[in-house]
Coordinates of N, CA, C and O in Angstrom, one line a residue:
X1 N 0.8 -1.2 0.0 CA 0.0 0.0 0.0 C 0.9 1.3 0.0 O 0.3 2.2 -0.5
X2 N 2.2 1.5 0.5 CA 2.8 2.3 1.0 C 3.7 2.6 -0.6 O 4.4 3.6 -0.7
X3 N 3.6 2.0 -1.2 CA 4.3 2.0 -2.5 C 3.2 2.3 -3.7 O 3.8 3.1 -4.5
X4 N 2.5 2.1 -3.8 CA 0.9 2.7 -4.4 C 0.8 4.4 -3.8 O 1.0 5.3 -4.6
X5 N 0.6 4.4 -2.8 CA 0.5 6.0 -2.4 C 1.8 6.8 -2.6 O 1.7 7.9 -3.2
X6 N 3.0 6.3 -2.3 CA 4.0 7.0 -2.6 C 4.3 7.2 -3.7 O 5.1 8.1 -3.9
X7 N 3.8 6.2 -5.2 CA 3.8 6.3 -6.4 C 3.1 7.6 -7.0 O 3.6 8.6 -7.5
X8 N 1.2 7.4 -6.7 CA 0.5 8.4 -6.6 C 0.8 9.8 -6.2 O 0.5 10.7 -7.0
X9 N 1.4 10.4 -4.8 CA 1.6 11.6 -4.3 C 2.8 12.0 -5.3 O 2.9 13.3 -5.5
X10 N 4.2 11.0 -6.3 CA 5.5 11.7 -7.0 C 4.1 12.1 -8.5 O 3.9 13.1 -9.2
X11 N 3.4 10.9 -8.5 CA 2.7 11.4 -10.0 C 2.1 13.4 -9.4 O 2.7 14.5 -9.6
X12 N 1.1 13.2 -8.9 CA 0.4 14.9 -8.5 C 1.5 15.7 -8.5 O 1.6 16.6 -9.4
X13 N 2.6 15.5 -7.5 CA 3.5 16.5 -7.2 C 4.2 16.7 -8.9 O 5.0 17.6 -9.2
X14 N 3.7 15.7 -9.7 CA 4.7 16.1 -11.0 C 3.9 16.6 -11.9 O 4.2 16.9 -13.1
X15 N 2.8 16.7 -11.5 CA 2.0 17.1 -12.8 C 2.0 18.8 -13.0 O 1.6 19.4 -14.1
X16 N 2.6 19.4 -11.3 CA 2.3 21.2 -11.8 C 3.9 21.1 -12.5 O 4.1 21.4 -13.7
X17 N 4.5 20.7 -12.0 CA 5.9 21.0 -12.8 C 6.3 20.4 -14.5 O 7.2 20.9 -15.2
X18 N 5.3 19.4 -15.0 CA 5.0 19.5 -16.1 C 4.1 20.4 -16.9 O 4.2 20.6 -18.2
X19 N 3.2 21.0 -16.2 CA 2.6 22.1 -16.7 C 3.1 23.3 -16.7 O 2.8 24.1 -17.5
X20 N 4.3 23.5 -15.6 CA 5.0 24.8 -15.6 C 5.8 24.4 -17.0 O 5.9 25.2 -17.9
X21 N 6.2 23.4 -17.1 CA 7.1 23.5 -18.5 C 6.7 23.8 -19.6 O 7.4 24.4 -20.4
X22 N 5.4 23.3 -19.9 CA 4.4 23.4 -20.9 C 4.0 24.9 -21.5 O 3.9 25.3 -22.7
X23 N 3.7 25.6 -20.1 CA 3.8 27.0 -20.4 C 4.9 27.5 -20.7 O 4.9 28.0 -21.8
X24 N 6.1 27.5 -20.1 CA 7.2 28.3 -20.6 C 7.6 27.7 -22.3 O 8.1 28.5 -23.0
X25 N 7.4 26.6 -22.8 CA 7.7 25.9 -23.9 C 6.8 26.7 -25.1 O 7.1 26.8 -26.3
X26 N 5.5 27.3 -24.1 CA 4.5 28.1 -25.3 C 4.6 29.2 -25.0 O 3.8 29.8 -25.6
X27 N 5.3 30.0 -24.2 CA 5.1 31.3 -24.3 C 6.0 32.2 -25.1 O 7.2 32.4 -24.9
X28 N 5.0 33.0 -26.5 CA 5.2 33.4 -27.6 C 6.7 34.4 -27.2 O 7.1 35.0 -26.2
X29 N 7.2 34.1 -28.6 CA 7.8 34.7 -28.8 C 8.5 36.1 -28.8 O 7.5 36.7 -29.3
X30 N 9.6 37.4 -28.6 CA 9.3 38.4 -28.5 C 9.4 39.1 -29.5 O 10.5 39.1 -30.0
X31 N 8.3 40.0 -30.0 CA 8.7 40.3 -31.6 C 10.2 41.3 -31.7 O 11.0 41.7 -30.9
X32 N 10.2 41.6 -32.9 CA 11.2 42.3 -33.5 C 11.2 43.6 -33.5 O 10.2 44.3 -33.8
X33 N 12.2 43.9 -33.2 CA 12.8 45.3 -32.4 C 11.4 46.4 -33.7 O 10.6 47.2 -33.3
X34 N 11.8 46.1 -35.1 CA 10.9 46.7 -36.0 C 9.9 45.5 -37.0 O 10.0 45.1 -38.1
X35 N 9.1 45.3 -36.2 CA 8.1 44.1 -36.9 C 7.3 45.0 -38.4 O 6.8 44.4 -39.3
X36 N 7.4 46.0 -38.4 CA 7.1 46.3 -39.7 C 8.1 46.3 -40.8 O 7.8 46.0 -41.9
X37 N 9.2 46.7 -40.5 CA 10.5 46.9 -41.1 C 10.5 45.4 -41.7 O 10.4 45.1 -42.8
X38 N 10.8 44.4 -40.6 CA 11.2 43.1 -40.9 C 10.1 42.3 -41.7 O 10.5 41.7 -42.7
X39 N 8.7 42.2 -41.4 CA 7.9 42.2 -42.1 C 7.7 42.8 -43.9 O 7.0 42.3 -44.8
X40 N 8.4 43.6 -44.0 CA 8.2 44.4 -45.1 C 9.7 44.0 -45.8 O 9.8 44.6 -46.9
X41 N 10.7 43.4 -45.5 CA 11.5 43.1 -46.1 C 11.6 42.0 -46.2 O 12.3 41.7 -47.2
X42 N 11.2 40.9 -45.6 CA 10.3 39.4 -46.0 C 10.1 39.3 -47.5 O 10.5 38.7 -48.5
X43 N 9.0 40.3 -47.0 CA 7.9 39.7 -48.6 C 8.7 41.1 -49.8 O 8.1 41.7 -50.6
X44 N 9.7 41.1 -49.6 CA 10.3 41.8 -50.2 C 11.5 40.8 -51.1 O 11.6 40.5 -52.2
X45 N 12.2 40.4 -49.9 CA 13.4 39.4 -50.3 C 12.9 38.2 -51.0 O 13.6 37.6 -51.7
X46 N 11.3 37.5 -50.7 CA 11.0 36.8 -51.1 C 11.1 37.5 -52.7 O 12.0 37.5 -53.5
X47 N 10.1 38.0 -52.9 CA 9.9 39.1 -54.8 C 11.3 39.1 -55.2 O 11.6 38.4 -56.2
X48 N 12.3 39.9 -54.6 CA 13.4 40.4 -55.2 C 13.7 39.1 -55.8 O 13.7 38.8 -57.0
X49 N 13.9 38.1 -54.7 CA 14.8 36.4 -55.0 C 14.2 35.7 -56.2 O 14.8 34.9 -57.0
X50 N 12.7 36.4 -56.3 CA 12.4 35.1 -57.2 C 12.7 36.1 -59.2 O 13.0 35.5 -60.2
X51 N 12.6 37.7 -58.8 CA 13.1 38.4 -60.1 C 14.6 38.0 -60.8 O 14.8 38.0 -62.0
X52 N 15.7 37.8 -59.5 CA 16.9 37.5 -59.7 C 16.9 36.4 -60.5 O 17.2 36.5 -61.6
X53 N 16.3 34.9 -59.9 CA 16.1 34.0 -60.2 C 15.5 33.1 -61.4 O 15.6 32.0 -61.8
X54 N 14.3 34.7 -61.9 CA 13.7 34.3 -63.2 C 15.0 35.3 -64.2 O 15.3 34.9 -65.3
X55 N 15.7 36.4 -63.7 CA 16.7 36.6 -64.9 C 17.8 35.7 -65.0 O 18.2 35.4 -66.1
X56 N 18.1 35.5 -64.1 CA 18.7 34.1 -64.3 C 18.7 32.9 -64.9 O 19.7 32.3 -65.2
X57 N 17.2 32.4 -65.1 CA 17.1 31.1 -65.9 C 16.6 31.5 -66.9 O 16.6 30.7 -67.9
X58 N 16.3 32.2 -66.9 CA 16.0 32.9 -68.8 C 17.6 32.6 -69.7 O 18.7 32.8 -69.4
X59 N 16.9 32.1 -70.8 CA 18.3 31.9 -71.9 C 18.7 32.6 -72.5 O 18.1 32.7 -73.6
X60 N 19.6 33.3 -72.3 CA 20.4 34.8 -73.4 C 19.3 35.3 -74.4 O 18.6 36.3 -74.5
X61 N 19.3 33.9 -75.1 CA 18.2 33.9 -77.1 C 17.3 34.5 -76.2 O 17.2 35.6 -76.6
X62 N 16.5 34.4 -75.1 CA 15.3 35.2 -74.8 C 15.2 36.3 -74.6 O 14.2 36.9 -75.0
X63 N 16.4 37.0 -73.9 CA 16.1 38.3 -73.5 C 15.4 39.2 -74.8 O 14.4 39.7 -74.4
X64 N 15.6 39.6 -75.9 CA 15.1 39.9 -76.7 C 13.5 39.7 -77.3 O 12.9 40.3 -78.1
X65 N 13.1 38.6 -76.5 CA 11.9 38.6 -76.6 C 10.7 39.3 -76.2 O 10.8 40.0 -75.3
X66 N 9.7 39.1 -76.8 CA 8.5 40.2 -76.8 C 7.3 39.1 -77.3 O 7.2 38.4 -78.4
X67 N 6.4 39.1 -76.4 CA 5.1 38.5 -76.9 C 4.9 39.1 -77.9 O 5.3 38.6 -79.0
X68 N 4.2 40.6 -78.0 CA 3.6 41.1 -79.1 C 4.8 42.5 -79.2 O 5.5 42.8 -78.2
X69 N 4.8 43.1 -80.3 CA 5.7 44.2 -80.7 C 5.6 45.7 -79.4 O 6.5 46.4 -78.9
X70 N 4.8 45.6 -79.3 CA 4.2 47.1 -78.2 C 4.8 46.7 -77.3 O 5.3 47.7 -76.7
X71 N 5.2 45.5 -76.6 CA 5.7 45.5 -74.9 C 7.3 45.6 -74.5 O 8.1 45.4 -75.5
X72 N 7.6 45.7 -73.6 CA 8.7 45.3 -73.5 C 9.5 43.9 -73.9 O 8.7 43.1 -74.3
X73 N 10.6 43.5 -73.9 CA 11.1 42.6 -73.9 C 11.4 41.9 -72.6 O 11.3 42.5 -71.5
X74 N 12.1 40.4 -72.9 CA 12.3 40.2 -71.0 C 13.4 40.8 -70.6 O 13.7 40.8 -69.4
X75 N 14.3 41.3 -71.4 CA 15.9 41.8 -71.2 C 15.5 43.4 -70.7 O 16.3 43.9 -69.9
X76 N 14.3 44.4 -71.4 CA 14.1 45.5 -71.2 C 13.1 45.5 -69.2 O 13.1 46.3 -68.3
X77 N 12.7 44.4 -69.4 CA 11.6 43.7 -68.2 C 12.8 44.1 -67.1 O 12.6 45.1 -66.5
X78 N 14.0 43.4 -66.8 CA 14.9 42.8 -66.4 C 15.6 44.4 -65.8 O 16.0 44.7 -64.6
X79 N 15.5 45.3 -67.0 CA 16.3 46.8 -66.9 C 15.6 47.5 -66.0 O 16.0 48.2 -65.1
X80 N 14.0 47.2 -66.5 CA 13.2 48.6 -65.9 C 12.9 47.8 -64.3 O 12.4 48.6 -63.5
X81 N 13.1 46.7 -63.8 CA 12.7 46.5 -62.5 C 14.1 47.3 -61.5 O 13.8 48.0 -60.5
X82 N 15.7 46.8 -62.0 CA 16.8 47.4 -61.6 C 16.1 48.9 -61.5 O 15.5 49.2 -60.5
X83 N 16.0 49.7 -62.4 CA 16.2 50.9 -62.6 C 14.9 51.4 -61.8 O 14.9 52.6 -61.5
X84 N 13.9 50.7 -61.4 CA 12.9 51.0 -60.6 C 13.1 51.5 -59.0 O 13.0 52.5 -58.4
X85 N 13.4 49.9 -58.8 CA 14.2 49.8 -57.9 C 15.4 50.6 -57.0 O 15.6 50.5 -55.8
X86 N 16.1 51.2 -57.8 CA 16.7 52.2 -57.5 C 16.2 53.5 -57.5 O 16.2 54.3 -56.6
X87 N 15.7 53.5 -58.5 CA 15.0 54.9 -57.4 C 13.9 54.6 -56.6 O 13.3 55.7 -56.5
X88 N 13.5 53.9 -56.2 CA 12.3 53.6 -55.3 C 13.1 53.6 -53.9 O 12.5 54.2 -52.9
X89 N 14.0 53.2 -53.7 CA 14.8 52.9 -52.4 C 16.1 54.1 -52.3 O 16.9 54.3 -51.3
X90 N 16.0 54.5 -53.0 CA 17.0 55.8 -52.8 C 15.9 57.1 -52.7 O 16.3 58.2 -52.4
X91 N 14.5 57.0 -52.9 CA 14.1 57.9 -51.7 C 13.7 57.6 -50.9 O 13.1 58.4 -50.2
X92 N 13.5 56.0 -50.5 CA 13.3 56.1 -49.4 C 14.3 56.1 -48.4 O 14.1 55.9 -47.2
X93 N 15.4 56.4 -49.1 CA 16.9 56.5 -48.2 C 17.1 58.3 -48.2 O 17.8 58.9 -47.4
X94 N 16.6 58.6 -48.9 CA 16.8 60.1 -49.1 C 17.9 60.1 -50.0 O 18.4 61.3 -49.8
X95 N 18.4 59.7 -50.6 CA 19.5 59.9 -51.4 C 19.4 60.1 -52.7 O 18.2 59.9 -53.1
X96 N 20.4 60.4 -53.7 CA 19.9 60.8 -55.2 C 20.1 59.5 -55.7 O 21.0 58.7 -55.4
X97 N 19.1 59.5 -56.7 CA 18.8 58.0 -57.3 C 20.1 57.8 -58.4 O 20.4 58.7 -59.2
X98 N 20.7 56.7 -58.3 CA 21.9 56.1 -58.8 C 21.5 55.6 -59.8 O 22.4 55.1 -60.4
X99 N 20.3 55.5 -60.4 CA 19.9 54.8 -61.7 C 20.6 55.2 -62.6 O 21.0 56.3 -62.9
X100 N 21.1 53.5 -63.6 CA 21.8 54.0 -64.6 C 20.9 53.9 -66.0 O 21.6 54.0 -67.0
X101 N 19.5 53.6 -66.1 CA 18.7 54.0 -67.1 C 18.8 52.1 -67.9 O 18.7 52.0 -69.1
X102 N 18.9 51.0 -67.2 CA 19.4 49.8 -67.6 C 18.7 49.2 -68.6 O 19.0 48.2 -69.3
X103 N 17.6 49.8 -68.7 CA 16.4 49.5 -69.7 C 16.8 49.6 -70.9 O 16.6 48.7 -71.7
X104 N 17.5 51.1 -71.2 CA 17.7 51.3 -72.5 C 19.0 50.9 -73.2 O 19.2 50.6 -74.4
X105 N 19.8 51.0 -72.3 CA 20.9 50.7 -72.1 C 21.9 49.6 -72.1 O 23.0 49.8 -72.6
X106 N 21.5 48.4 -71.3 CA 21.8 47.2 -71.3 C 20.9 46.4 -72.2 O 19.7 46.7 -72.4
X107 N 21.7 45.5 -72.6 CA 20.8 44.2 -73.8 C 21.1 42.6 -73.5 O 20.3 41.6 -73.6
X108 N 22.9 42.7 -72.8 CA 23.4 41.3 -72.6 C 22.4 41.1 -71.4 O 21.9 42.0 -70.7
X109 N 22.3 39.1 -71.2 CA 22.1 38.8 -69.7 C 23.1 39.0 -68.6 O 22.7 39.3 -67.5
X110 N 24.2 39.0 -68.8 CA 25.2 39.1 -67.7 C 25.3 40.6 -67.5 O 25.6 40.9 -66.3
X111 N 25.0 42.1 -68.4 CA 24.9 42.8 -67.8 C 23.2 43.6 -66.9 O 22.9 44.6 -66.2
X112 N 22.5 42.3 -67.5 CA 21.0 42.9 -66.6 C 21.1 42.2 -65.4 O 20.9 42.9 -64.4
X113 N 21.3 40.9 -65.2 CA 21.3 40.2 -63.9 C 22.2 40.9 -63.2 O 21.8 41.1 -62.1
X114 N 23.7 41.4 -63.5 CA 24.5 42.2 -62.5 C 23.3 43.7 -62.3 O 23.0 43.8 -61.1
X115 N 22.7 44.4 -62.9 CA 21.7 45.5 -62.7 C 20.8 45.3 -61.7 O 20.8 46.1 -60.8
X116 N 19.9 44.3 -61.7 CA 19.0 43.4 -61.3 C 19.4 43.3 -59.7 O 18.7 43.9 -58.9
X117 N 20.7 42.4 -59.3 CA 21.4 42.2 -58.6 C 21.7 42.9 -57.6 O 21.6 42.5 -56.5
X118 N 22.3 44.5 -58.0 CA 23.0 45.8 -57.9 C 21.9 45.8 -57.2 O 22.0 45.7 -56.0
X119 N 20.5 46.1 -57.9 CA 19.3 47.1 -57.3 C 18.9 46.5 -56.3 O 18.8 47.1 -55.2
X120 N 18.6 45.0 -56.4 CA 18.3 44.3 -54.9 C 19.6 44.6 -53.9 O 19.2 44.8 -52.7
X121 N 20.9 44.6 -54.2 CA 21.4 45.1 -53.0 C 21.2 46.5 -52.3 O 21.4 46.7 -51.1
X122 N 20.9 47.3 -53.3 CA 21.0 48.2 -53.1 C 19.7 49.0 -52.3 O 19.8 50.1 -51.8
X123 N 18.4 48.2 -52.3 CA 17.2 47.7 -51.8 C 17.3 47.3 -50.8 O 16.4 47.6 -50.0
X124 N 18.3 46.7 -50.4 CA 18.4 45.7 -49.3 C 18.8 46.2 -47.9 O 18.4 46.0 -46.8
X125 N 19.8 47.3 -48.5 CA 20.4 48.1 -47.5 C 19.7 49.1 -47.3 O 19.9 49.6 -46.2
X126 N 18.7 49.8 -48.1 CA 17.4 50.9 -47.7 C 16.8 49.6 -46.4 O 16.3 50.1 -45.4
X127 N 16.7 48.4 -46.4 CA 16.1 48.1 -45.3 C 16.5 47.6 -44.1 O 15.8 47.4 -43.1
X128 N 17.5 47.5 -44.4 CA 18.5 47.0 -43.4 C 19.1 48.3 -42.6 O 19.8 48.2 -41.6
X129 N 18.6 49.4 -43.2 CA 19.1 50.7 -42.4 C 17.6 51.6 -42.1 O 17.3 52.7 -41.6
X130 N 16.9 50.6 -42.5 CA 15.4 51.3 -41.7 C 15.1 50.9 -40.7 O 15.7 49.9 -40.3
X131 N 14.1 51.5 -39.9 CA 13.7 51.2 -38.5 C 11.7 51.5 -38.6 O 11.2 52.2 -39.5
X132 N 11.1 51.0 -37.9 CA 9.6 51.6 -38.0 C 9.6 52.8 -37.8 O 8.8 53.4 -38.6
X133 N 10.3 53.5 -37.0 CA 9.9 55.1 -36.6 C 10.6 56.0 -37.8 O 10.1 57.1 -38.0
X134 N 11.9 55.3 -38.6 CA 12.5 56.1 -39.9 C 11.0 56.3 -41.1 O 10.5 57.2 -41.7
X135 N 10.9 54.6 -41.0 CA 9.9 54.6 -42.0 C 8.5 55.4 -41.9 O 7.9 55.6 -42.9
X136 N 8.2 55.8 -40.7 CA 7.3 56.5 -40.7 C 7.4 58.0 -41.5 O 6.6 58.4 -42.3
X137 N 8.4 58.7 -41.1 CA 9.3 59.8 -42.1 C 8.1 60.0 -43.5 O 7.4 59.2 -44.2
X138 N 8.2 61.0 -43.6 CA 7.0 61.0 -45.0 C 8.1 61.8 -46.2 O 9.0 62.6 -45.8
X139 N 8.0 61.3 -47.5 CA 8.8 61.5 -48.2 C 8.0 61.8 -49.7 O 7.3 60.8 -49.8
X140 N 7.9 62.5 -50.5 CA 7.5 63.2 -51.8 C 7.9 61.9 -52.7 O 9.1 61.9 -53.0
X141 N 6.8 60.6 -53.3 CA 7.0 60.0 -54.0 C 5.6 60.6 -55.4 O 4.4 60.5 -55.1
X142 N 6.0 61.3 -56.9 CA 4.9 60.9 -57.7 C 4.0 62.0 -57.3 O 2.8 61.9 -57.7
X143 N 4.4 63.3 -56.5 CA 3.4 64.2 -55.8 C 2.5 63.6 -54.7 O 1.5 64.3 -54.2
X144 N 2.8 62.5 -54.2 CA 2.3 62.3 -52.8 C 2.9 62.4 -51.9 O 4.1 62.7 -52.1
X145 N 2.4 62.3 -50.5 CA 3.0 62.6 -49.8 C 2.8 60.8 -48.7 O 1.8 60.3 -48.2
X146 N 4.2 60.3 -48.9 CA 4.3 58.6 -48.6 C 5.2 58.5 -47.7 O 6.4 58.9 -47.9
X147 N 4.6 57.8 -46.3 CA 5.7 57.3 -45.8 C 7.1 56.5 -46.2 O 6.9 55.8 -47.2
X148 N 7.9 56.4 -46.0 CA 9.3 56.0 -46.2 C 9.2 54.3 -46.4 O 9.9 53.7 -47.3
X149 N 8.4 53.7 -45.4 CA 8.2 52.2 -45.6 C 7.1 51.8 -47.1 O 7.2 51.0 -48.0
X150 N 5.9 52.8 -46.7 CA 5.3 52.7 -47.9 C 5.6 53.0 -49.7 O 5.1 52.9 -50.8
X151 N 7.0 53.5 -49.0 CA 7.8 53.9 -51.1 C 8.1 52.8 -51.2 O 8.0 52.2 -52.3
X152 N 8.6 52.1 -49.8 CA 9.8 50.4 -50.0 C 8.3 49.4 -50.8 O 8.3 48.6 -51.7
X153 N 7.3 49.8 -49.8 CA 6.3 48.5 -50.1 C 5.5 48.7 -51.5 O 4.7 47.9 -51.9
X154 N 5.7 50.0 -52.2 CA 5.0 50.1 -53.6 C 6.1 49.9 -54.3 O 5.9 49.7 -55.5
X155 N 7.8 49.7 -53.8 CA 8.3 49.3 -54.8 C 8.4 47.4 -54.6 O 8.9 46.5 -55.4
X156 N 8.0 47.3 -53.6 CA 7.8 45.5 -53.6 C 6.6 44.7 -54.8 O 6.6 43.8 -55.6
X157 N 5.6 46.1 -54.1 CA 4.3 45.3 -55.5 C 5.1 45.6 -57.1 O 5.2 44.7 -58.0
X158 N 5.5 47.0 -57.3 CA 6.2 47.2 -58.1 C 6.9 46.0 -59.0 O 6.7 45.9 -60.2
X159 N 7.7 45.3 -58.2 CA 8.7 44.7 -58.5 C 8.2 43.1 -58.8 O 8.8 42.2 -59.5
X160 N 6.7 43.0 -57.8 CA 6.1 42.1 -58.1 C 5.3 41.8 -59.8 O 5.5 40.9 -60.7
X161 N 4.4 42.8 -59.8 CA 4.0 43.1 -60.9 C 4.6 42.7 -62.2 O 4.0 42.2 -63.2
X162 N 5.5 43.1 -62.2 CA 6.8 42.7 -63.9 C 7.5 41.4 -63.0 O 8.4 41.0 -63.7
X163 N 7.6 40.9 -62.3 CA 7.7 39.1 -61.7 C 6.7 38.3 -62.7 O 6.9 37.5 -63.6
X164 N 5.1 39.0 -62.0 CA 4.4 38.2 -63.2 C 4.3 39.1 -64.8 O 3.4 38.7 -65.5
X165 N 4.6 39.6 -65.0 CA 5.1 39.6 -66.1 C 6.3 38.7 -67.2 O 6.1 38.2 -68.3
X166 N 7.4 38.7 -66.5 CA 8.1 37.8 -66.5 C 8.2 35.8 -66.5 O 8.7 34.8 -67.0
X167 N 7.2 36.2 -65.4 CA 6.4 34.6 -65.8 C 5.8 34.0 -67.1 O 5.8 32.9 -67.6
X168 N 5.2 35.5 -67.5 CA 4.2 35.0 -68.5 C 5.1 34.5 -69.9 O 5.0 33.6 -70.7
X169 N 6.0 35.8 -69.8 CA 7.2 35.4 -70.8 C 7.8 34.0 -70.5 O 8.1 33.4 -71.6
X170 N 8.0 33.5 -69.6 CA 8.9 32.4 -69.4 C 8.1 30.8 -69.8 O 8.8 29.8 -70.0
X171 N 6.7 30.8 -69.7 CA 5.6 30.3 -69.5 C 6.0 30.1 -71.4 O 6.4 29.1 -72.0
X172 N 5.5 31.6 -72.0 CA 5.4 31.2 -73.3 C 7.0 30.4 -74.0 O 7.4 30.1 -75.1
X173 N 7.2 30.4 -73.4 CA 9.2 30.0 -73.7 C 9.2 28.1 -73.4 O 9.9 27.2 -73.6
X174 N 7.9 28.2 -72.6 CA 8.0 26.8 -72.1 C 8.7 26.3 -70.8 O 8.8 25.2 -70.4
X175 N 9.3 27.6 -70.1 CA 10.6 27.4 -69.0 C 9.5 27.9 -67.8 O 8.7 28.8 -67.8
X176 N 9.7 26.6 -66.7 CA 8.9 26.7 -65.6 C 9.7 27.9 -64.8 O 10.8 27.7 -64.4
X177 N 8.8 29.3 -64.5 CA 9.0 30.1 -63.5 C 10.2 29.7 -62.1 O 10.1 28.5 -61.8
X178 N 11.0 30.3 -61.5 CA 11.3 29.8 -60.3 C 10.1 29.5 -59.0 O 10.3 28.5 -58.3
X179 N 9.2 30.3 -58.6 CA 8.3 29.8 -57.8 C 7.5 29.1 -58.1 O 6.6 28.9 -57.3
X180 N 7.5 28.4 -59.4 CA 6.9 27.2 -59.3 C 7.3 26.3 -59.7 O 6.5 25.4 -60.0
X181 N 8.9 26.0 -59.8 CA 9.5 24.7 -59.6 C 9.3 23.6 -58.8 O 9.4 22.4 -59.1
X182 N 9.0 24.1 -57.6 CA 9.0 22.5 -56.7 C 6.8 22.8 -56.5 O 6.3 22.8 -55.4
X183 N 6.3 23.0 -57.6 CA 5.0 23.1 -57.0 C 4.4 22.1 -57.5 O 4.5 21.9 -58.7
X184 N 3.4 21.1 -56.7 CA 3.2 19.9 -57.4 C 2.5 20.0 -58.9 O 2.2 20.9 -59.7
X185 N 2.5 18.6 -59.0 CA 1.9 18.9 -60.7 C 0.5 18.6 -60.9 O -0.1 17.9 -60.1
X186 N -0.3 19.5 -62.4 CA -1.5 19.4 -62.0 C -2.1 18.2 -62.0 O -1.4 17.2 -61.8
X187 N -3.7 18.1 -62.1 CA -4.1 16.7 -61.6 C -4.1 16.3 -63.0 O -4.3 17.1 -63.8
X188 N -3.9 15.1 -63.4 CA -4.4 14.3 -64.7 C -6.0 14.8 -65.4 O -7.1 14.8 -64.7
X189 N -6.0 15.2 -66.8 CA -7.0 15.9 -66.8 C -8.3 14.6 -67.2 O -8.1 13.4 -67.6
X190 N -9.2 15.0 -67.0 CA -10.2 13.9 -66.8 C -10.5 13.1 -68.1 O -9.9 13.7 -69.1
X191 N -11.0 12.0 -68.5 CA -11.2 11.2 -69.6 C -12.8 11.6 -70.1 O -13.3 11.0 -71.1

């Protein structure tokens, strides 16, 4: 009997100290010093990664391509996101925009993915040197009057936008997109 109860009283006595662990095991996390900042350069790094990544698997012979005559090409695609990009983050750094016009200018792949490249670093460090309270700062984009984070985040859709663009080009080429390489395949189509 004495072995039964002394079993029972170690079980009770262990059940708060498994619950004290339980809670410390869940209690959340502490956010980030700037949860907007870091948030906004997420979904940022993700866009930038996957622009780099579709100029990159594009094949030289394509850059010159154009669905129809009126649009750009993927090599002009490739220029104007760089050249966007740079000025989009150089005010929101306050600085004069370093664009070197890559659109018109550049034609090879090795000198648009270095462009490309250039601008996401140069992107990178507008965020890497922001803070929530910088970003608040209101800054003259286009005749508005835009917070400093919201220039970064119209140049993220920005940059998104000509991504799918570039898909579509890559799609008509037959060359699977980088974000949808590992995405499963569709279903077998019905009989």
């Amino acid at each position: 009997m004495n072995r039964k109860l002394g079993f029972c009283v170690c079980c009770v006595l262990a059940v708060p100290f498994a619950v004290y662990g339980q809670e410390k095991a869940q209690a959340p996390a502490a956010p980030p010093a700037n949860p907007i900042t870091v948030s906004e350069k997420g979904v940022y790094s993700f866009i930038s990664g996957a622009v780099v990544k579709a100029a990159e698997k594009m094949p030289e012979e394509n850059y010159s391509f154009k669905p129809t005559p009126e649009v750009r090409s993927f090599g002009q695609l490739v220029g104007h996101v760089a050249d966007a990009q740079f000025g989009f983050c150089a005010e929101a750094m306050g600085e004069a925009n370093p664009m070197k016009n890559f659109e018109k200018t550049k034609t090879t792949k090795a000198d648009l993915v270095a462009a490309v490249k250039d601008a996401v670093a140069f992107c990178t460090k507008a965020f890497d040197e922001m803070t929530d309270a910088k970003g608040a700062e209101m800054v003259k984009l286009f005749n508005f009057n835009l917070a400093k984070l919201t220039v970064l985040s119209v140049n993220t859709a920005h940059t998104d936008e000509h991504y799918g663009n570039m898909v579509t080009y890559m799609r008509l080429k037959g060359i699977v997109p980088p974000t949808s390489e590992n995405a499963a395949p569709p279903p077998p189509a019905k009989k």
